[in-house]
Amino acid sequence: MGLLHIFVATAGLCSIGVTSAFTGIATTYGPPDGESPQGGNCAMMKWLPLAPQFHVAINDNQYDTGANCGRCVSVTCVDARCQSKRTVLGQVTDRCPECSQGDLDMSLPMFQQVTGFTTDRLAISWEFVDCPVTDGVQVCAKDGSSIHWLYVQPGNTLNGVKSMRINGGDAPLFGSAYYFMSTVLGTVDLSQTQVEMTSHSGQTIKATVALVANQCTQISQQFSGYPLLKYQLLKYQLLKYQLLKYQLLKYRLLKYRLLKYRLLNHQLLNHQLLNHQLLKYLLPKY
């Protein structure tokens, strides 16, 4: 039974959609109640409902020219001093230039939930995870966009967009904010913009979108979650094998007990028959 519980728990973990874990130092910034994610380096146009209170500024290296903007992170404090050990979900909306690889600068409400403190430098473990999104991806056009100048930002994505093509051409990241810059200009009206987005899990979505400057347009498509990580798949297969082995042993044990029961029952019947015959022989006949 214990193996079955382990098996189900692991299968559940795999379905969440996670990447490899990172370790670093947690710090905090911002007001007590959080703030609008739009003000961060990512310049988010569409963010999760949780983001105003639960957002992070990711270290400069993992900011990756903005490629990790909009992604979700699951953070746990691993510092012995922490008063909280809960795992908390937040969205990447900003950059921390002075932070080292693995570090996260968290909004104060998120920092308090993760650590139990209002300030300090504490060790954390975290990973990118699928965001709790509903509906399709939002494709947003920056203020001032036109047929001659177009910056596009994807929003409401399950696990972020790492690369994009716009109107058939490569669209590099702007860097200072989370926008992909169209290199095909002057030929396609905003109402017929063709986008091709590739997520961090490697999936690609293509759509023709009627864009409007400074607005987000929802499309019907959404990315799927991360594939099973190799080590998780191996663990899953091992637990499945152990479960089957356990069930087979249990079946054989039950079969053995049943055979033993039948044999004992047969022996008992023979013994009773023998006693009956013996009594019949020994008792005098009247």
PDB file of C-alpha atoms in Angstrom:
ATOM      1  CA  MET A   1       0.000   0.000   0.000  1.00  0.00           C
ATOM      2  CA  GLY A   2       2.885   2.350   0.795  1.00  0.00           C
ATOM      3  CA  LEU A   3       4.352   1.824  -2.660  1.00  0.00           C
ATOM      4  CA  LEU A   4       1.029   2.746  -4.222  1.00  0.00           C
ATOM      5  CA  HIS A   5       0.978   6.035  -2.283  1.00  0.00           C
ATOM      6  CA  ILE A   6       4.525   6.848  -3.435  1.00  0.00           C
ATOM      7  CA  PHE A   7       3.608   6.026  -7.026  1.00  0.00           C
ATOM      8  CA  VAL A   8       0.602   8.361  -7.038  1.00  0.00           C
ATOM      9  CA  ALA A   9       2.556  11.186  -5.378  1.00  0.00           C
ATOM     10  CA  THR A  10       5.338  10.974  -7.957  1.00  0.00           C
ATOM     11  CA  ALA A  11       2.884  10.904 -10.846  1.00  0.00           C
ATOM     12  CA  GLY A  12       1.272  14.021  -9.399  1.00  0.00           C
ATOM     13  CA  LEU A  13       4.630  15.779  -9.152  1.00  0.00           C
ATOM     14  CA  CYS A  14       5.417  15.012 -12.766  1.00  0.00           C
ATOM     15  CA  SER A  15       2.116  16.495 -13.943  1.00  0.00           C
ATOM     16  CA  ILE A  16       2.770  19.832 -12.290  1.00  0.00           C
ATOM     17  CA  GLY A  17       5.456  20.686 -14.765  1.00  0.00           C
ATOM     18  CA  VAL A  18       8.773  21.636 -13.288  1.00  0.00           C
ATOM     19  CA  THR A  19      12.354  22.258 -14.415  1.00  0.00           C
ATOM     20  CA  SER A  20      15.599  21.725 -12.496  1.00  0.00           C
ATOM     21  CA  ALA A  21      15.948  23.449  -9.126  1.00  0.00           C
ATOM     22  CA  PHE A  22      18.207  26.415  -8.311  1.00  0.00           C
ATOM     23  CA  THR A  23      19.593  27.655  -5.016  1.00  0.00           C
ATOM     24  CA  GLY A  24      20.418  31.209  -4.009  1.00  0.00           C
ATOM     25  CA  ILE A  25      19.728  34.053  -1.608  1.00  0.00           C
ATOM     26  CA  ALA A  26      16.331  35.652  -1.087  1.00  0.00           C
ATOM     27  CA  THR A  27      15.995  39.382  -0.457  1.00  0.00           C
ATOM     28  CA  THR A  28      12.957  41.637  -0.541  1.00  0.00           C
ATOM     29  CA  TYR A  29      11.848  44.973  -1.956  1.00  0.00           C
ATOM     30  CA  GLY A  30       8.736  47.076  -2.411  1.00  0.00           C
ATOM     31  CA  PRO A  31       5.803  48.162  -0.217  1.00  0.00           C
ATOM     32  CA  PRO A  32       4.035  45.922   2.351  1.00  0.00           C
ATOM     33  CA  ASP A  33       1.087  45.148   0.082  1.00  0.00           C
ATOM     34  CA  GLY A  34       3.043  44.641  -3.138  1.00  0.00           C
ATOM     35  CA  GLU A  35       2.805  46.809  -6.251  1.00  0.00           C
ATOM     36  CA  SER A  36       1.864  46.765  -9.923  1.00  0.00           C
ATOM     37  CA  PRO A  37       4.041  44.344 -11.937  1.00  0.00           C
ATOM     38  CA  GLN A  38       3.969  46.821 -14.818  1.00  0.00           C
ATOM     39  CA  GLY A  39       6.661  48.921 -13.158  1.00  0.00           C
ATOM     40  CA  GLY A  40       9.322  46.196 -13.253  1.00  0.00           C
ATOM     41  CA  ASN A  41      12.035  45.777 -15.889  1.00  0.00           C
ATOM     42  CA  CYS A  42       9.840  43.279 -17.738  1.00  0.00           C
ATOM     43  CA  ALA A  43       7.225  46.043 -18.300  1.00  0.00           C
ATOM     44  CA  MET A  44       4.463  43.449 -18.143  1.00  0.00           C
ATOM     45  CA  MET A  45       1.273  44.283 -20.017  1.00  0.00           C
ATOM     46  CA  LYS A  46      -0.568  41.141 -18.902  1.00  0.00           C
ATOM     47  CA  TRP A  47       0.161  39.434 -15.580  1.00  0.00           C
ATOM     48  CA  LEU A  48      -1.325  36.793 -13.304  1.00  0.00           C
ATOM     49  CA  PRO A  49      -3.870  37.865 -10.655  1.00  0.00           C
ATOM     50  CA  LEU A  50      -1.381  36.825  -7.952  1.00  0.00           C
ATOM     51  CA  ALA A  51       1.484  38.896  -9.388  1.00  0.00           C
ATOM     52  CA  PRO A  52       0.845  42.292  -7.675  1.00  0.00           C
ATOM     53  CA  GLN A  53       1.554  40.662  -4.302  1.00  0.00           C
ATOM     54  CA  PHE A  54       3.632  37.660  -5.371  1.00  0.00           C
ATOM     55  CA  HIS A  55       6.311  38.667  -7.855  1.00  0.00           C
ATOM     56  CA  VAL A  56      10.088  38.408  -8.076  1.00  0.00           C
ATOM     57  CA  ALA A  57      12.999  40.294  -9.578  1.00  0.00           C
ATOM     58  CA  ILE A  58      15.249  37.594 -11.000  1.00  0.00           C
ATOM     59  CA  ASN A  59      19.047  37.851 -10.960  1.00  0.00           C
ATOM     60  CA  ASP A  60      20.671  39.529 -13.958  1.00  0.00           C
ATOM     61  CA  ASN A  61      22.129  36.324 -15.405  1.00  0.00           C
ATOM     62  CA  GLN A  62      18.835  34.426 -15.339  1.00  0.00           C
ATOM     63  CA  TYR A  63      16.920  37.487 -16.479  1.00  0.00           C
ATOM     64  CA  ASP A  64      18.503  36.435 -19.785  1.00  0.00           C
ATOM     65  CA  THR A  65      17.748  39.641 -21.705  1.00  0.00           C
ATOM     66  CA  GLY A  66      14.128  39.343 -20.576  1.00  0.00           C
ATOM     67  CA  ALA A  67      13.564  35.784 -21.823  1.00  0.00           C
ATOM     68  CA  ASN A  68      12.406  34.595 -18.385  1.00  0.00           C
ATOM     69  CA  CYS A  69       9.919  37.415 -17.847  1.00  0.00           C
ATOM     70  CA  GLY A  70       6.373  36.260 -17.184  1.00  0.00           C
ATOM     71  CA  ARG A  71       7.406  32.797 -16.043  1.00  0.00           C
ATOM     72  CA  CYS A  72       6.332  31.350 -12.709  1.00  0.00           C
ATOM     73  CA  VAL A  73       8.656  30.267  -9.921  1.00  0.00           C
ATOM     74  CA  SER A  74       8.022  28.008  -6.945  1.00  0.00           C
ATOM     75  CA  VAL A  75      10.148  29.098  -3.969  1.00  0.00           C
ATOM     76  CA  THR A  76      10.979  27.381  -0.652  1.00  0.00           C
ATOM     77  CA  CYS A  77      13.204  28.655   2.155  1.00  0.00           C
ATOM     78  CA  VAL A  78      15.994  26.205   3.052  1.00  0.00           C
ATOM     79  CA  ASP A  79      17.720  28.448   5.586  1.00  0.00           C
ATOM     80  CA  ALA A  80      17.778  27.081   9.151  1.00  0.00           C
ATOM     81  CA  ARG A  81      16.673  30.493  10.432  1.00  0.00           C
ATOM     82  CA  CYS A  82      13.469  30.542   8.401  1.00  0.00           C
ATOM     83  CA  GLN A  83      10.238  30.686  10.370  1.00  0.00           C
ATOM     84  CA  SER A  84       8.306  29.346   7.382  1.00  0.00           C
ATOM     85  CA  LYS A  85       9.026  26.362   5.149  1.00  0.00           C
ATOM     86  CA  ARG A  86       6.039  26.713   2.849  1.00  0.00           C
ATOM     87  CA  THR A  87       6.422  26.657  -0.931  1.00  0.00           C
ATOM     88  CA  VAL A  88       5.097  29.827  -2.572  1.00  0.00           C
ATOM     89  CA  LEU A  89       4.302  30.616  -6.211  1.00  0.00           C
ATOM     90  CA  GLY A  90       5.283  33.933  -7.792  1.00  0.00           C
ATOM     91  CA  GLN A  91       5.741  35.492 -11.242  1.00  0.00           C
ATOM     92  CA  VAL A  92       8.931  36.947 -12.713  1.00  0.00           C
ATOM     93  CA  THR A  93       8.200  40.619 -13.444  1.00  0.00           C
ATOM     94  CA  ASP A  94      11.501  42.392 -12.765  1.00  0.00           C
ATOM     95  CA  ARG A  95      15.311  42.181 -12.860  1.00  0.00           C
ATOM     96  CA  CYS A  96      17.779  42.382  -9.962  1.00  0.00           C
ATOM     97  CA  PRO A  97      21.076  43.711 -11.440  1.00  0.00           C
ATOM     98  CA  GLU A  98      23.078  43.244  -8.228  1.00  0.00           C
ATOM     99  CA  CYS A  99      21.837  39.688  -7.535  1.00  0.00           C
ATOM    100  CA  SER A 100      24.062  36.670  -8.176  1.00  0.00           C
ATOM    101  CA  GLN A 101      23.104  33.519 -10.107  1.00  0.00           C
ATOM    102  CA  GLY A 102      20.213  31.798  -8.303  1.00  0.00           C
ATOM    103  CA  ASP A 103      19.230  34.841  -6.219  1.00  0.00           C
ATOM    104  CA  LEU A 104      15.682  36.223  -6.151  1.00  0.00           C
ATOM    105  CA  ASP A 105      14.558  39.628  -4.881  1.00  0.00           C
ATOM    106  CA  MET A 106      10.948  39.087  -3.827  1.00  0.00           C
ATOM    107  CA  SER A 107       7.990  41.363  -3.199  1.00  0.00           C
ATOM    108  CA  LEU A 108       7.507  41.801   0.549  1.00  0.00           C
ATOM    109  CA  PRO A 109       4.245  39.775   0.796  1.00  0.00           C
ATOM    110  CA  MET A 110       5.911  36.870  -1.005  1.00  0.00           C
ATOM    111  CA  PHE A 111       9.109  37.131   1.054  1.00  0.00           C
ATOM    112  CA  GLN A 112       7.064  37.005   4.268  1.00  0.00           C
ATOM    113  CA  GLN A 113       5.167  33.924   3.108  1.00  0.00           C
ATOM    114  CA  VAL A 114       8.370  32.138   2.054  1.00  0.00           C
ATOM    115  CA  THR A 115      10.571  32.998   5.048  1.00  0.00           C
ATOM    116  CA  GLY A 116       8.402  34.339   7.861  1.00  0.00           C
ATOM    117  CA  PHE A 117      10.619  37.470   7.958  1.00  0.00           C
ATOM    118  CA  THR A 118      10.105  41.041   6.731  1.00  0.00           C
ATOM    119  CA  THR A 119      13.782  41.529   5.836  1.00  0.00           C
ATOM    120  CA  ASP A 120      17.049  39.556   5.765  1.00  0.00           C
ATOM    121  CA  ARG A 121      19.188  37.511   3.399  1.00  0.00           C
ATOM    122  CA  LEU A 122      18.092  33.878   3.520  1.00  0.00           C
ATOM    123  CA  ALA A 123      18.930  30.732   1.554  1.00  0.00           C
ATOM    124  CA  ILE A 124      16.235  29.461  -0.812  1.00  0.00           C
ATOM    125  CA  SER A 125      15.600  26.710  -3.321  1.00  0.00           C
ATOM    126  CA  TRP A 126      13.406  27.443  -6.316  1.00  0.00           C
ATOM    127  CA  GLU A 127      12.415  26.250  -9.771  1.00  0.00           C
ATOM    128  CA  PHE A 128      10.477  27.376 -12.812  1.00  0.00           C
ATOM    129  CA  VAL A 129       6.999  25.830 -12.895  1.00  0.00           C
ATOM    130  CA  ASP A 130       3.908  26.037 -15.082  1.00  0.00           C
ATOM    131  CA  CYS A 131       1.764  29.088 -14.366  1.00  0.00           C
ATOM    132  CA  PRO A 132      -1.868  28.605 -13.238  1.00  0.00           C
ATOM    133  CA  VAL A 133      -3.296  30.206 -16.384  1.00  0.00           C
ATOM    134  CA  THR A 134      -6.715  29.879 -17.950  1.00  0.00           C
ATOM    135  CA  ASP A 135      -7.753  30.563 -21.559  1.00  0.00           C
ATOM    136  CA  GLY A 136      -5.386  31.270 -24.428  1.00  0.00           C
ATOM    137  CA  VAL A 137      -2.150  33.215 -24.786  1.00  0.00           C
ATOM    138  CA  GLN A 138      -2.430  37.010 -24.866  1.00  0.00           C
ATOM    139  CA  VAL A 139      -0.452  38.766 -27.617  1.00  0.00           C
ATOM    140  CA  CYS A 140       0.248  42.393 -26.676  1.00  0.00           C
ATOM    141  CA  ALA A 141       1.463  45.275 -28.862  1.00  0.00           C
ATOM    142  CA  LYS A 142       3.535  48.001 -27.221  1.00  0.00           C
ATOM    143  CA  ASP A 143       2.246  51.549 -27.072  1.00  0.00           C
ATOM    144  CA  GLY A 144       3.134  53.294 -30.342  1.00  0.00           C
ATOM    145  CA  SER A 145       3.244  50.110 -32.430  1.00  0.00           C
ATOM    146  CA  SER A 146       2.311  50.414 -36.091  1.00  0.00           C
ATOM    147  CA  ILE A 147       2.997  48.827 -39.467  1.00  0.00           C
ATOM    148  CA  HIS A 148       6.387  50.580 -39.371  1.00  0.00           C
ATOM    149  CA  TRP A 149       7.400  49.838 -35.754  1.00  0.00           C
ATOM    150  CA  LEU A 150       6.186  46.800 -33.846  1.00  0.00           C
ATOM    151  CA  TYR A 151       7.144  45.465 -30.414  1.00  0.00           C
ATOM    152  CA  VAL A 152       5.209  42.385 -29.224  1.00  0.00           C
ATOM    153  CA  GLN A 153       4.916  40.875 -25.749  1.00  0.00           C
ATOM    154  CA  PRO A 154       3.315  37.475 -25.038  1.00  0.00           C
ATOM    155  CA  GLY A 155       1.263  37.195 -21.844  1.00  0.00           C
ATOM    156  CA  ASN A 156      -0.830  34.661 -19.941  1.00  0.00           C
ATOM    157  CA  THR A 157       1.493  31.844 -21.018  1.00  0.00           C
ATOM    158  CA  LEU A 158       1.795  28.512 -19.250  1.00  0.00           C
ATOM    159  CA  ASN A 159       5.594  28.487 -19.111  1.00  0.00           C
ATOM    160  CA  GLY A 160       6.842  31.583 -20.915  1.00  0.00           C
ATOM    161  CA  VAL A 161       8.015  32.339 -24.447  1.00  0.00           C
ATOM    162  CA  LYS A 162      11.746  32.121 -25.165  1.00  0.00           C
ATOM    163  CA  SER A 163      11.689  33.060 -28.858  1.00  0.00           C
ATOM    164  CA  MET A 164       9.360  34.548 -31.429  1.00  0.00           C
ATOM    165  CA  ARG A 165       9.005  35.159 -35.134  1.00  0.00           C
ATOM    166  CA  ILE A 166       6.797  37.990 -36.363  1.00  0.00           C
ATOM    167  CA  ASN A 167       5.455  38.157 -39.929  1.00  0.00           C
ATOM    168  CA  GLY A 168       7.902  35.463 -41.018  1.00  0.00           C
ATOM    169  CA  GLY A 169      11.054  37.109 -39.667  1.00  0.00           C
ATOM    170  CA  ASP A 170      13.137  36.593 -36.539  1.00  0.00           C
ATOM    171  CA  ALA A 171      12.121  38.863 -33.674  1.00  0.00           C
ATOM    172  CA  PRO A 172      14.966  39.406 -31.170  1.00  0.00           C
ATOM    173  CA  LEU A 173      14.297  40.429 -27.592  1.00  0.00           C
ATOM    174  CA  PHE A 174      14.448  44.137 -26.829  1.00  0.00           C
ATOM    175  CA  GLY A 175      16.438  43.432 -23.646  1.00  0.00           C
ATOM    176  CA  SER A 176      15.539  46.477 -21.580  1.00  0.00           C
ATOM    177  CA  ALA A 177      11.959  45.174 -21.351  1.00  0.00           C
ATOM    178  CA  TYR A 178      10.095  42.023 -22.324  1.00  0.00           C
ATOM    179  CA  TYR A 179       9.307  42.763 -25.961  1.00  0.00           C
ATOM    180  CA  PHE A 180      10.123  40.938 -29.165  1.00  0.00           C
ATOM    181  CA  MET A 181      11.038  43.370 -31.953  1.00  0.00           C
ATOM    182  CA  SER A 182       9.635  42.792 -35.429  1.00  0.00           C
ATOM    183  CA  THR A 183      12.242  42.963 -38.192  1.00  0.00           C
ATOM    184  CA  VAL A 184       9.639  42.753 -40.976  1.00  0.00           C
ATOM    185  CA  LEU A 185       8.200  46.269 -41.222  1.00  0.00           C
ATOM    186  CA  GLY A 186       6.101  48.324 -43.600  1.00  0.00           C
ATOM    187  CA  THR A 187       4.391  45.384 -45.301  1.00  0.00           C
ATOM    188  CA  VAL A 188       1.852  43.772 -42.929  1.00  0.00           C
ATOM    189  CA  ASP A 189      -0.999  45.627 -41.248  1.00  0.00           C
ATOM    190  CA  LEU A 190      -1.320  45.156 -37.477  1.00  0.00           C
ATOM    191  CA  SER A 191      -4.708  43.505 -38.014  1.00  0.00           C
ATOM    192  CA  GLN A 192      -2.984  40.659 -39.900  1.00  0.00           C
ATOM    193  CA  THR A 193       0.089  40.143 -37.735  1.00  0.00           C
ATOM    194  CA  GLN A 194       1.500  36.615 -37.937  1.00  0.00           C
ATOM    195  CA  VAL A 195       3.230  35.366 -34.795  1.00  0.00           C
ATOM    196  CA  GLU A 196       5.131  32.164 -34.101  1.00  0.00           C
ATOM    197  CA  MET A 197       5.941  31.676 -30.411  1.00  0.00           C
ATOM    198  CA  THR A 198       8.169  28.967 -28.924  1.00  0.00           C
ATOM    199  CA  SER A 199       7.829  28.219 -25.218  1.00  0.00           C
ATOM    200  CA  HIS A 200      10.540  27.248 -22.746  1.00  0.00           C
ATOM    201  CA  SER A 201       9.210  23.680 -22.903  1.00  0.00           C
ATOM    202  CA  GLY A 202       9.901  23.639 -26.660  1.00  0.00           C
ATOM    203  CA  GLN A 203       6.368  23.926 -28.032  1.00  0.00           C
ATOM    204  CA  THR A 204       5.469  26.281 -30.867  1.00  0.00           C
ATOM    205  CA  ILE A 205       2.209  28.134 -31.449  1.00  0.00           C
ATOM    206  CA  LYS A 206       1.368  29.939 -34.698  1.00  0.00           C
ATOM    207  CA  ALA A 207      -1.456  32.431 -35.070  1.00  0.00           C
ATOM    208  CA  THR A 208      -2.626  35.425 -37.075  1.00  0.00           C
ATOM    209  CA  VAL A 209      -3.587  38.184 -34.646  1.00  0.00           C
ATOM    210  CA  ALA A 210      -5.450  41.473 -35.033  1.00  0.00           C
ATOM    211  CA  LEU A 211      -3.149  43.630 -32.906  1.00  0.00           C
ATOM    212  CA  VAL A 212      -3.950  47.066 -31.527  1.00  0.00           C
ATOM    213  CA  ALA A 213      -1.259  49.341 -30.073  1.00  0.00           C
ATOM    214  CA  ASN A 214      -1.123  49.284 -26.246  1.00  0.00           C
ATOM    215  CA  GLN A 215      -3.595  46.395 -26.060  1.00  0.00           C
ATOM    216  CA  CYS A 216      -3.485  42.618 -25.589  1.00  0.00           C
ATOM    217  CA  THR A 217      -5.358  40.263 -27.901  1.00  0.00           C
ATOM    218  CA  GLN A 218      -6.235  36.772 -26.742  1.00  0.00           C
ATOM    219  CA  ILE A 219      -5.781  33.830 -29.106  1.00  0.00           C
ATOM    220  CA  SER A 220      -7.387  30.413 -28.741  1.00  0.00           C
ATOM    221  CA  GLN A 221      -4.137  28.457 -28.342  1.00  0.00           C
ATOM    222  CA  GLN A 222      -2.221  27.762 -25.136  1.00  0.00           C
ATOM    223  CA  PHE A 223       1.001  25.855 -24.484  1.00  0.00           C
ATOM    224  CA  SER A 224       1.070  22.484 -22.753  1.00  0.00           C
ATOM    225  CA  GLY A 225       3.135  21.772 -19.650  1.00  0.00           C
ATOM    226  CA  TYR A 226       6.721  20.685 -19.394  1.00  0.00           C
ATOM    227  CA  PRO A 227       7.521  17.126 -20.510  1.00  0.00           C
ATOM    228  CA  LEU A 228       8.619  14.679 -17.832  1.00  0.00           C
ATOM    229  CA  LEU A 229      12.181  15.298 -16.788  1.00  0.00           C
ATOM    230  CA  LYS A 230      14.475  12.347 -17.405  1.00  0.00           C
ATOM    231  CA  TYR A 231      15.125  11.637 -13.738  1.00  0.00           C
ATOM    232  CA  GLN A 232      11.422  11.925 -12.938  1.00  0.00           C
ATOM    233  CA  LEU A 233      10.564   9.498 -15.733  1.00  0.00           C
ATOM    234  CA  LEU A 234      13.151   6.997 -14.472  1.00  0.00           C
ATOM    235  CA  LYS A 235      11.819   7.379 -10.930  1.00  0.00           C
ATOM    236  CA  TYR A 236       8.279   6.900 -12.205  1.00  0.00           C
ATOM    237  CA  GLN A 237       9.274   3.738 -14.092  1.00  0.00           C
ATOM    238  CA  LEU A 238      11.157   2.376 -11.067  1.00  0.00           C
ATOM    239  CA  LEU A 239       8.214   2.965  -8.748  1.00  0.00           C
ATOM    240  CA  LYS A 240       5.878   1.405 -11.297  1.00  0.00           C
ATOM    241  CA  TYR A 241       8.134  -1.663 -11.469  1.00  0.00           C
ATOM    242  CA  GLN A 242       8.276  -1.865  -7.673  1.00  0.00           C
ATOM    243  CA  LEU A 243       4.495  -1.570  -7.460  1.00  0.00           C
ATOM    244  CA  LEU A 244       3.991  -4.368 -10.000  1.00  0.00           C
ATOM    245  CA  LYS A 245       6.566  -6.513  -8.186  1.00  0.00           C
ATOM    246  CA  TYR A 246       4.783  -5.856  -4.889  1.00  0.00           C
ATOM    247  CA  GLN A 247       1.411  -6.758  -6.407  1.00  0.00           C
ATOM    248  CA  LEU A 248       2.850  -9.964  -7.920  1.00  0.00           C
ATOM    249  CA  LEU A 249       4.351 -11.014  -4.576  1.00  0.00           C
ATOM    250  CA  LYS A 250       1.063 -10.255  -2.861  1.00  0.00           C
ATOM    251  CA  TYR A 251      -0.797 -12.334  -5.464  1.00  0.00           C
ATOM    252  CA  ARG A 252       1.602 -15.261  -5.036  1.00  0.00           C
ATOM    253  CA  LEU A 253       1.298 -15.084  -1.255  1.00  0.00           C
ATOM    254  CA  LEU A 254      -2.493 -15.133  -1.463  1.00  0.00           C
ATOM    255  CA  LYS A 255      -2.336 -18.032  -3.918  1.00  0.00           C
ATOM    256  CA  TYR A 256      -0.006 -19.926  -1.565  1.00  0.00           C
ATOM    257  CA  ARG A 257      -2.312 -19.298   1.400  1.00  0.00           C
ATOM    258  CA  LEU A 258      -5.317 -20.450  -0.605  1.00  0.00           C
ATOM    259  CA  LEU A 259      -3.573 -23.671  -1.632  1.00  0.00           C
ATOM    260  CA  LYS A 260      -2.444 -24.221   1.959  1.00  0.00           C
ATOM    261  CA  TYR A 261      -5.993 -23.657   3.161  1.00  0.00           C
ATOM    262  CA  ARG A 262      -7.368 -26.137   0.623  1.00  0.00           C
ATOM    263  CA  LEU A 263      -4.739 -28.705   1.578  1.00  0.00           C
ATOM    264  CA  LEU A 264      -5.451 -28.331   5.283  1.00  0.00           C
ATOM    265  CA  ASN A 265      -9.162 -28.527   4.606  1.00  0.00           C
ATOM    266  CA  HIS A 266      -8.629 -31.671   2.543  1.00  0.00           C
ATOM    267  CA  GLN A 267      -6.485 -33.198   5.292  1.00  0.00           C
ATOM    268  CA  LEU A 268      -9.109 -32.303   7.879  1.00  0.00           C
ATOM    269  CA  LEU A 269     -11.832 -33.980   5.845  1.00  0.00           C
ATOM    270  CA  ASN A 270      -9.682 -37.080   5.428  1.00  0.00           C
ATOM    271  CA  HIS A 271      -8.978 -37.090   9.151  1.00  0.00           C
ATOM    272  CA  GLN A 272     -12.684 -36.780   9.966  1.00  0.00           C
ATOM    273  CA  LEU A 273     -13.518 -39.565   7.515  1.00  0.00           C
ATOM    274  CA  LEU A 274     -10.866 -41.779   9.040  1.00  0.00           C
ATOM    275  CA  ASN A 275     -12.191 -41.111  12.543  1.00  0.00           C
ATOM    276  CA  HIS A 276     -15.697 -41.890  11.395  1.00  0.00           C
ATOM    277  CA  GLN A 277     -14.630 -45.176   9.862  1.00  0.00           C
ATOM    278  CA  LEU A 278     -12.586 -46.074  12.930  1.00  0.00           C
ATOM    279  CA  LEU A 279     -15.480 -45.351  15.263  1.00  0.00           C
ATOM    280  CA  LYS A 280     -17.763 -47.330  13.038  1.00  0.00           C
ATOM    281  CA  TYR A 281     -15.385 -50.275  13.243  1.00  0.00           C
ATOM    282  CA  LEU A 282     -14.761 -50.078  16.991  1.00  0.00           C
ATOM    283  CA  LEU A 283     -18.294 -49.476  18.166  1.00  0.00           C
ATOM    284  CA  PRO A 284     -20.280 -52.662  18.782  1.00  0.00           C
ATOM    285  CA  LYS A 285     -23.080 -53.394  16.434  1.00  0.00           C
ATOM    286  CA  TYR A 286     -26.557 -53.658  17.901  1.00  0.00           C
TER     287      TYR A 286
END
